[in-house]
Structure formats: structure tokens, C-alpha cells
Amino acid sequence: MKTISIIFAFLLSFSTTYATDATTSSYENLEEELFINDIPFNTGEIAAEYLYYDAQKATFNLPEEAYIDDIPFDTACISFDCRYQKAMSEVFEMPQEETIYDLPAQLLN
């Protein structure tokens, strides 16, 4: 029984090492041969993080090698607010300063 346990542990460690090496090499060769199985499962999340990082660089003019201490603590909120304001201005084309009194009188009654 002990021999079977040792063999099983050896095979398990070998398969883990092989899977890790295969994953690394498949990501290194993405430029040469790209198949649907080579793309990570969470491609949407990766693209969102890339676009988010691009937005941070554009908004805050961060250097190419920025560290976490260089980024404001609430960067996510600031970036969201910037994109939200831009989307609101594009979709609804609101004037910069609009108040309740700018609405027609029949809407207020």
C-alpha cells in the first residue's frame, strides 16, 4: 500500500510540473501559433484590465513603469467617474450647468 502511495505521489508531482511547463510554453508561443485553446478563459477580464490600465495612463499621465505608490488610492473611482461623465455627455449631450429651473414650466407642475 505504501508503494502505491509513493507511486501516486510521484505521478501527481510529475503531472503538475508538466502542466505548469506546458502552460508557460503555450503562452510564450502565442505570437507564432494562436489557437482558440491558447486563449485564457477570462479573456474579457484581461482586456478590461488592459483598457483600465490604458485609461489610468491617459488620465493621470503615469510613467510606463508606475508602482502602486505612484497611483492615487481611489484611482478606480476617479477613472470610473471620468468615464461616466464622458459617457453621460456623449449620450445625453447635457449642457455643463443645468438646473431644475431650466425645464419648461409644464414639466414642473
Short mmCIF file of N, CA and C in Angstrom, two decimals:
data_model
loop_
_atom_site.label_atom_id
_atom_site.label_comp_id
_atom_site.label_asym_id
_atom_site.label_seq_id
_atom_site.Cartn_x
_atom_site.Cartn_y
_atom_site.Cartn_z
N MET A 1 0.83 -1.19 0.00
CA MET A 1 0.00 0.00 0.00
C MET A 1 0.87 1.26 0.00
N LYS A 2 1.97 1.20 0.76
CA LYS A 2 2.87 2.34 0.83
C LYS A 2 3.51 2.60 -0.53
N THR A 3 3.81 1.53 -1.25
CA THR A 3 4.42 1.66 -2.57
C THR A 3 3.46 2.36 -3.54
N ILE A 4 2.20 2.01 -3.47
CA ILE A 4 1.20 2.64 -4.34
C ILE A 4 1.07 4.12 -4.02
N SER A 5 1.12 4.46 -2.75
CA SER A 5 1.04 5.87 -2.36
C SER A 5 2.23 6.66 -2.89
N ILE A 6 3.41 6.06 -2.82
CA ILE A 6 4.62 6.74 -3.31
C ILE A 6 4.55 6.93 -4.82
N ILE A 7 4.11 5.90 -5.53
CA ILE A 7 3.99 6.00 -6.99
C ILE A 7 2.95 7.05 -7.37
N PHE A 8 1.84 7.05 -6.66
CA PHE A 8 0.78 8.04 -6.94
C PHE A 8 1.29 9.46 -6.69
N ALA A 9 2.02 9.67 -5.60
CA ALA A 9 2.57 10.99 -5.30
C ALA A 9 3.58 11.42 -6.36
N PHE A 10 4.40 10.48 -6.83
CA PHE A 10 5.38 10.78 -7.87
C PHE A 10 4.68 11.19 -9.16
N LEU A 11 3.67 10.43 -9.56
CA LEU A 11 2.94 10.75 -10.79
C LEU A 11 2.21 12.09 -10.67
N LEU A 12 1.68 12.36 -9.51
CA LEU A 12 0.98 13.62 -9.30
C LEU A 12 1.93 14.80 -9.40
N SER A 13 3.10 14.69 -8.81
CA SER A 13 4.08 15.78 -8.90
C SER A 13 4.59 15.95 -10.32
N PHE A 14 4.76 14.86 -11.05
CA PHE A 14 5.22 14.95 -12.43
C PHE A 14 4.16 15.62 -13.31
N SER A 15 2.89 15.26 -13.12
CA SER A 15 1.84 15.85 -13.95
C SER A 15 1.68 17.34 -13.65
N THR A 16 1.86 17.75 -12.40
CA THR A 16 1.78 19.17 -12.05
C THR A 16 2.91 19.95 -12.70
N THR A 17 4.12 19.40 -12.67
CA THR A 17 5.26 20.07 -13.29
C THR A 17 5.07 20.15 -14.79
N TYR A 18 4.60 19.09 -15.39
CA TYR A 18 4.38 19.08 -16.84
C TYR A 18 3.32 20.09 -17.24
N ALA A 19 2.23 20.16 -16.48
CA ALA A 19 1.16 21.10 -16.80
C ALA A 19 1.64 22.53 -16.66
N THR A 20 2.46 22.81 -15.65
CA THR A 20 2.98 24.16 -15.46
C THR A 20 3.89 24.54 -16.62
N ASP A 21 4.78 23.62 -17.03
CA ASP A 21 5.68 23.91 -18.14
C ASP A 21 4.91 24.08 -19.44
N ALA A 22 3.87 23.28 -19.64
CA ALA A 22 3.09 23.38 -20.87
C ALA A 22 2.36 24.71 -20.93
N THR A 23 1.84 25.16 -19.80
CA THR A 23 1.14 26.44 -19.77
C THR A 23 2.08 27.58 -20.09
N THR A 24 3.27 27.55 -19.51
CA THR A 24 4.24 28.61 -19.75
C THR A 24 4.64 28.66 -21.21
N SER A 25 4.96 27.49 -21.79
CA SER A 25 5.41 27.47 -23.18
C SER A 25 4.27 27.85 -24.12
N SER A 26 3.03 27.48 -23.81
CA SER A 26 1.93 27.84 -24.70
C SER A 26 1.71 29.35 -24.72
N TYR A 27 1.92 30.04 -23.58
CA TYR A 27 1.78 31.49 -23.57
C TYR A 27 2.94 32.16 -24.29
N GLU A 28 4.13 31.55 -24.24
CA GLU A 28 5.27 32.14 -24.92
C GLU A 28 5.12 32.06 -26.43
N ASN A 29 4.44 31.03 -26.93
CA ASN A 29 4.31 30.83 -28.37
C ASN A 29 3.01 31.38 -28.93
N LEU A 30 2.35 32.26 -28.22
CA LEU A 30 1.07 32.78 -28.71
C LEU A 30 1.23 33.56 -30.00
N GLU A 31 2.35 34.27 -30.16
CA GLU A 31 2.54 35.06 -31.36
C GLU A 31 2.76 34.18 -32.58
N GLU A 32 3.41 33.03 -32.40
CA GLU A 32 3.70 32.16 -33.53
C GLU A 32 2.47 31.39 -33.99
N GLU A 33 1.82 30.70 -33.08
CA GLU A 33 0.64 29.92 -33.42
C GLU A 33 -0.45 30.24 -32.41
N LEU A 34 -1.52 30.81 -32.89
CA LEU A 34 -2.61 31.17 -31.99
C LEU A 34 -3.83 30.33 -32.32
N PHE A 35 -4.24 29.53 -31.36
CA PHE A 35 -5.44 28.73 -31.49
C PHE A 35 -6.41 29.13 -30.39
N ILE A 36 -7.64 28.75 -30.54
CA ILE A 36 -8.66 29.12 -29.55
C ILE A 36 -8.34 28.52 -28.18
N ASN A 37 -7.67 27.38 -28.13
CA ASN A 37 -7.35 26.75 -26.85
C ASN A 37 -6.21 27.46 -26.13
N ASP A 38 -5.44 28.29 -26.84
CA ASP A 38 -4.34 29.01 -26.22
C ASP A 38 -4.80 30.28 -25.51
N ILE A 39 -6.01 30.72 -25.79
CA ILE A 39 -6.50 31.96 -25.21
C ILE A 39 -7.01 31.67 -23.80
N PRO A 40 -6.64 32.49 -22.81
CA PRO A 40 -7.13 32.25 -21.45
C PRO A 40 -8.66 32.32 -21.38
N PHE A 41 -9.22 31.64 -20.40
CA PHE A 41 -10.68 31.59 -20.26
C PHE A 41 -11.26 32.95 -19.95
N ASN A 42 -10.54 33.77 -19.19
CA ASN A 42 -11.05 35.07 -18.77
C ASN A 42 -10.50 36.18 -19.66
N THR A 43 -10.58 36.01 -20.96
CA THR A 43 -10.05 37.00 -21.90
C THR A 43 -10.73 38.35 -21.73
N GLY A 44 -12.03 38.35 -21.45
CA GLY A 44 -12.75 39.61 -21.24
C GLY A 44 -12.20 40.39 -20.07
N GLU A 45 -11.89 39.69 -18.98
CA GLU A 45 -11.33 40.36 -17.81
C GLU A 45 -9.93 40.91 -18.11
N ILE A 46 -9.14 40.15 -18.85
CA ILE A 46 -7.80 40.61 -19.21
C ILE A 46 -7.88 41.85 -20.08
N ALA A 47 -8.78 41.85 -21.05
CA ALA A 47 -8.95 43.03 -21.91
C ALA A 47 -9.43 44.22 -21.11
N ALA A 48 -10.34 43.99 -20.16
CA ALA A 48 -10.83 45.10 -19.33
C ALA A 48 -9.71 45.68 -18.48
N GLU A 49 -8.85 44.81 -17.92
CA GLU A 49 -7.73 45.31 -17.13
C GLU A 49 -6.75 46.09 -18.00
N TYR A 50 -6.54 45.64 -19.23
CA TYR A 50 -5.64 46.36 -20.14
C TYR A 50 -6.21 47.73 -20.47
N LEU A 51 -7.50 47.78 -20.78
CA LEU A 51 -8.13 49.07 -21.09
C LEU A 51 -8.15 49.97 -19.87
N TYR A 52 -8.33 49.39 -18.68
CA TYR A 52 -8.33 50.16 -17.45
C TYR A 52 -6.95 50.77 -17.21
N TYR A 53 -5.91 49.98 -17.45
CA TYR A 53 -4.54 50.48 -17.28
C TYR A 53 -4.26 51.59 -18.29
N ASP A 54 -4.75 51.40 -19.52
CA ASP A 54 -4.61 52.44 -20.54
C ASP A 54 -5.31 53.72 -20.11
N ALA A 55 -6.50 53.58 -19.53
CA ALA A 55 -7.25 54.76 -19.07
C ALA A 55 -6.51 55.46 -17.93
N GLN A 56 -5.89 54.70 -17.05
CA GLN A 56 -5.13 55.31 -15.96
C GLN A 56 -3.95 56.11 -16.51
N LYS A 57 -3.25 55.55 -17.49
CA LYS A 57 -2.11 56.25 -18.05
C LYS A 57 -2.55 57.53 -18.75
N ALA A 58 -3.68 57.47 -19.46
CA ALA A 58 -4.15 58.64 -20.20
C ALA A 58 -4.67 59.71 -19.25
N THR A 59 -5.37 59.29 -18.20
CA THR A 59 -5.97 60.26 -17.28
C THR A 59 -4.93 60.90 -16.38
N PHE A 60 -4.03 60.11 -15.83
CA PHE A 60 -3.09 60.61 -14.83
C PHE A 60 -1.67 60.81 -15.35
N ASN A 61 -1.42 60.50 -16.64
CA ASN A 61 -0.10 60.64 -17.23
C ASN A 61 0.97 59.92 -16.41
N LEU A 62 0.70 58.66 -16.09
CA LEU A 62 1.65 57.88 -15.31
C LEU A 62 2.80 57.45 -16.20
N PRO A 63 4.00 57.31 -15.65
CA PRO A 63 5.12 56.80 -16.45
C PRO A 63 4.88 55.33 -16.81
N GLU A 64 5.66 54.83 -17.74
CA GLU A 64 5.47 53.45 -18.20
C GLU A 64 5.66 52.45 -17.07
N GLU A 65 6.62 52.68 -16.18
CA GLU A 65 6.87 51.78 -15.06
C GLU A 65 6.37 52.45 -13.79
N ALA A 66 5.08 52.40 -13.58
CA ALA A 66 4.50 53.01 -12.38
C ALA A 66 4.36 51.94 -11.30
N TYR A 67 4.51 52.35 -10.08
CA TYR A 67 4.35 51.45 -8.95
C TYR A 67 3.08 51.82 -8.20
N ILE A 68 2.66 50.94 -7.32
CA ILE A 68 1.39 51.15 -6.62
C ILE A 68 1.42 52.43 -5.78
N ASP A 69 2.59 52.85 -5.31
CA ASP A 69 2.66 54.08 -4.53
C ASP A 69 2.48 55.32 -5.39
N ASP A 70 2.68 55.19 -6.70
CA ASP A 70 2.53 56.33 -7.60
C ASP A 70 1.07 56.59 -7.97
N ILE A 71 0.21 55.63 -7.70
CA ILE A 71 -1.19 55.73 -8.12
C ILE A 71 -2.03 56.19 -6.93
N PRO A 72 -2.94 57.14 -7.13
CA PRO A 72 -3.81 57.55 -6.02
C PRO A 72 -4.62 56.36 -5.50
N PHE A 73 -5.01 56.43 -4.24
CA PHE A 73 -5.70 55.31 -3.60
C PHE A 73 -7.04 55.02 -4.27
N ASP A 74 -7.75 56.06 -4.67
CA ASP A 74 -9.08 55.87 -5.26
C ASP A 74 -9.05 56.03 -6.77
N THR A 75 -8.02 55.49 -7.41
CA THR A 75 -7.89 55.60 -8.86
C THR A 75 -9.09 54.96 -9.56
N ALA A 76 -9.55 53.84 -9.05
CA ALA A 76 -10.68 53.16 -9.69
C ALA A 76 -11.91 54.06 -9.69
N CYS A 77 -12.19 54.71 -8.57
CA CYS A 77 -13.36 55.60 -8.50
C CYS A 77 -13.18 56.80 -9.42
N ILE A 78 -11.99 57.37 -9.44
CA ILE A 78 -11.74 58.54 -10.28
C ILE A 78 -11.87 58.16 -11.75
N SER A 79 -11.30 57.03 -12.13
CA SER A 79 -11.38 56.58 -13.52
C SER A 79 -12.82 56.30 -13.91
N PHE A 80 -13.58 55.66 -13.01
CA PHE A 80 -14.99 55.39 -13.29
C PHE A 80 -15.76 56.69 -13.46
N ASP A 81 -15.51 57.67 -12.58
CA ASP A 81 -16.20 58.95 -12.69
C ASP A 81 -15.87 59.66 -13.99
N CYS A 82 -14.61 59.60 -14.41
CA CYS A 82 -14.22 60.24 -15.68
C CYS A 82 -14.94 59.60 -16.85
N ARG A 83 -14.95 58.26 -16.87
CA ARG A 83 -15.62 57.56 -17.97
C ARG A 83 -17.13 57.77 -17.90
N TYR A 84 -17.70 57.83 -16.70
CA TYR A 84 -19.14 58.04 -16.54
C TYR A 84 -19.54 59.42 -17.04
N GLN A 85 -18.76 60.45 -16.66
CA GLN A 85 -19.07 61.80 -17.11
C GLN A 85 -18.95 61.91 -18.63
N LYS A 86 -17.94 61.26 -19.19
CA LYS A 86 -17.76 61.30 -20.64
C LYS A 86 -18.93 60.61 -21.33
N ALA A 87 -19.34 59.45 -20.80
CA ALA A 87 -20.46 58.73 -21.40
C ALA A 87 -21.75 59.53 -21.28
N MET A 88 -21.97 60.15 -20.14
CA MET A 88 -23.18 60.95 -19.96
C MET A 88 -23.20 62.12 -20.93
N SER A 89 -22.07 62.77 -21.14
CA SER A 89 -22.05 63.92 -22.04
C SER A 89 -22.23 63.48 -23.49
N GLU A 90 -21.73 62.30 -23.86
CA GLU A 90 -21.89 61.83 -25.23
C GLU A 90 -23.29 61.33 -25.49
N VAL A 91 -23.86 60.61 -24.55
CA VAL A 91 -25.17 60.01 -24.78
C VAL A 91 -26.28 61.04 -24.70
N PHE A 92 -26.26 61.86 -23.67
CA PHE A 92 -27.37 62.78 -23.45
C PHE A 92 -27.09 64.20 -23.91
N GLU A 93 -25.85 64.53 -24.22
CA GLU A 93 -25.45 65.86 -24.66
C GLU A 93 -26.02 66.94 -23.75
N MET A 94 -25.77 66.80 -22.46
CA MET A 94 -26.25 67.76 -21.48
C MET A 94 -25.36 68.99 -21.47
N PRO A 95 -25.93 70.16 -21.26
CA PRO A 95 -25.09 71.34 -21.08
C PRO A 95 -24.30 71.21 -19.77
N GLN A 96 -23.25 71.98 -19.65
CA GLN A 96 -22.37 71.84 -18.49
C GLN A 96 -23.08 72.18 -17.18
N GLU A 97 -23.87 73.24 -17.15
CA GLU A 97 -24.59 73.62 -15.93
C GLU A 97 -26.08 73.64 -16.23
N GLU A 98 -26.79 72.71 -15.66
CA GLU A 98 -28.22 72.63 -15.88
C GLU A 98 -28.91 72.51 -14.52
N THR A 99 -29.95 73.28 -14.33
CA THR A 99 -30.67 73.26 -13.05
C THR A 99 -32.12 72.89 -13.30
N ILE A 100 -32.86 72.69 -12.23
CA ILE A 100 -34.27 72.33 -12.32
C ILE A 100 -35.10 73.45 -12.94
N TYR A 101 -34.63 74.68 -12.80
CA TYR A 101 -35.38 75.81 -13.32
C TYR A 101 -35.23 75.97 -14.82
N ASP A 102 -34.32 75.22 -15.44
CA ASP A 102 -34.16 75.28 -16.88
C ASP A 102 -35.22 74.46 -17.61
N LEU A 103 -35.97 73.62 -16.90
CA LEU A 103 -37.00 72.81 -17.52
C LEU A 103 -38.23 73.66 -17.83
N PRO A 104 -39.00 73.29 -18.86
CA PRO A 104 -40.23 74.04 -19.15
C PRO A 104 -41.20 74.00 -17.98
N ALA A 105 -42.03 75.02 -17.89
CA ALA A 105 -42.94 75.17 -16.75
C ALA A 105 -43.95 74.03 -16.66
N GLN A 106 -44.43 73.51 -17.79
CA GLN A 106 -45.44 72.46 -17.72
C GLN A 106 -44.87 71.15 -17.16
N LEU A 107 -43.58 70.95 -17.22
CA LEU A 107 -42.99 69.76 -16.62
C LEU A 107 -42.87 69.87 -15.11
N LEU A 108 -42.79 71.09 -14.59
CA LEU A 108 -42.64 71.28 -13.15
C LEU A 108 -43.96 71.13 -12.41
N ASN A 109 -45.07 71.33 -13.07
CA ASN A 109 -46.39 71.27 -12.40
C ASN A 109 -46.95 69.88 -12.38
#
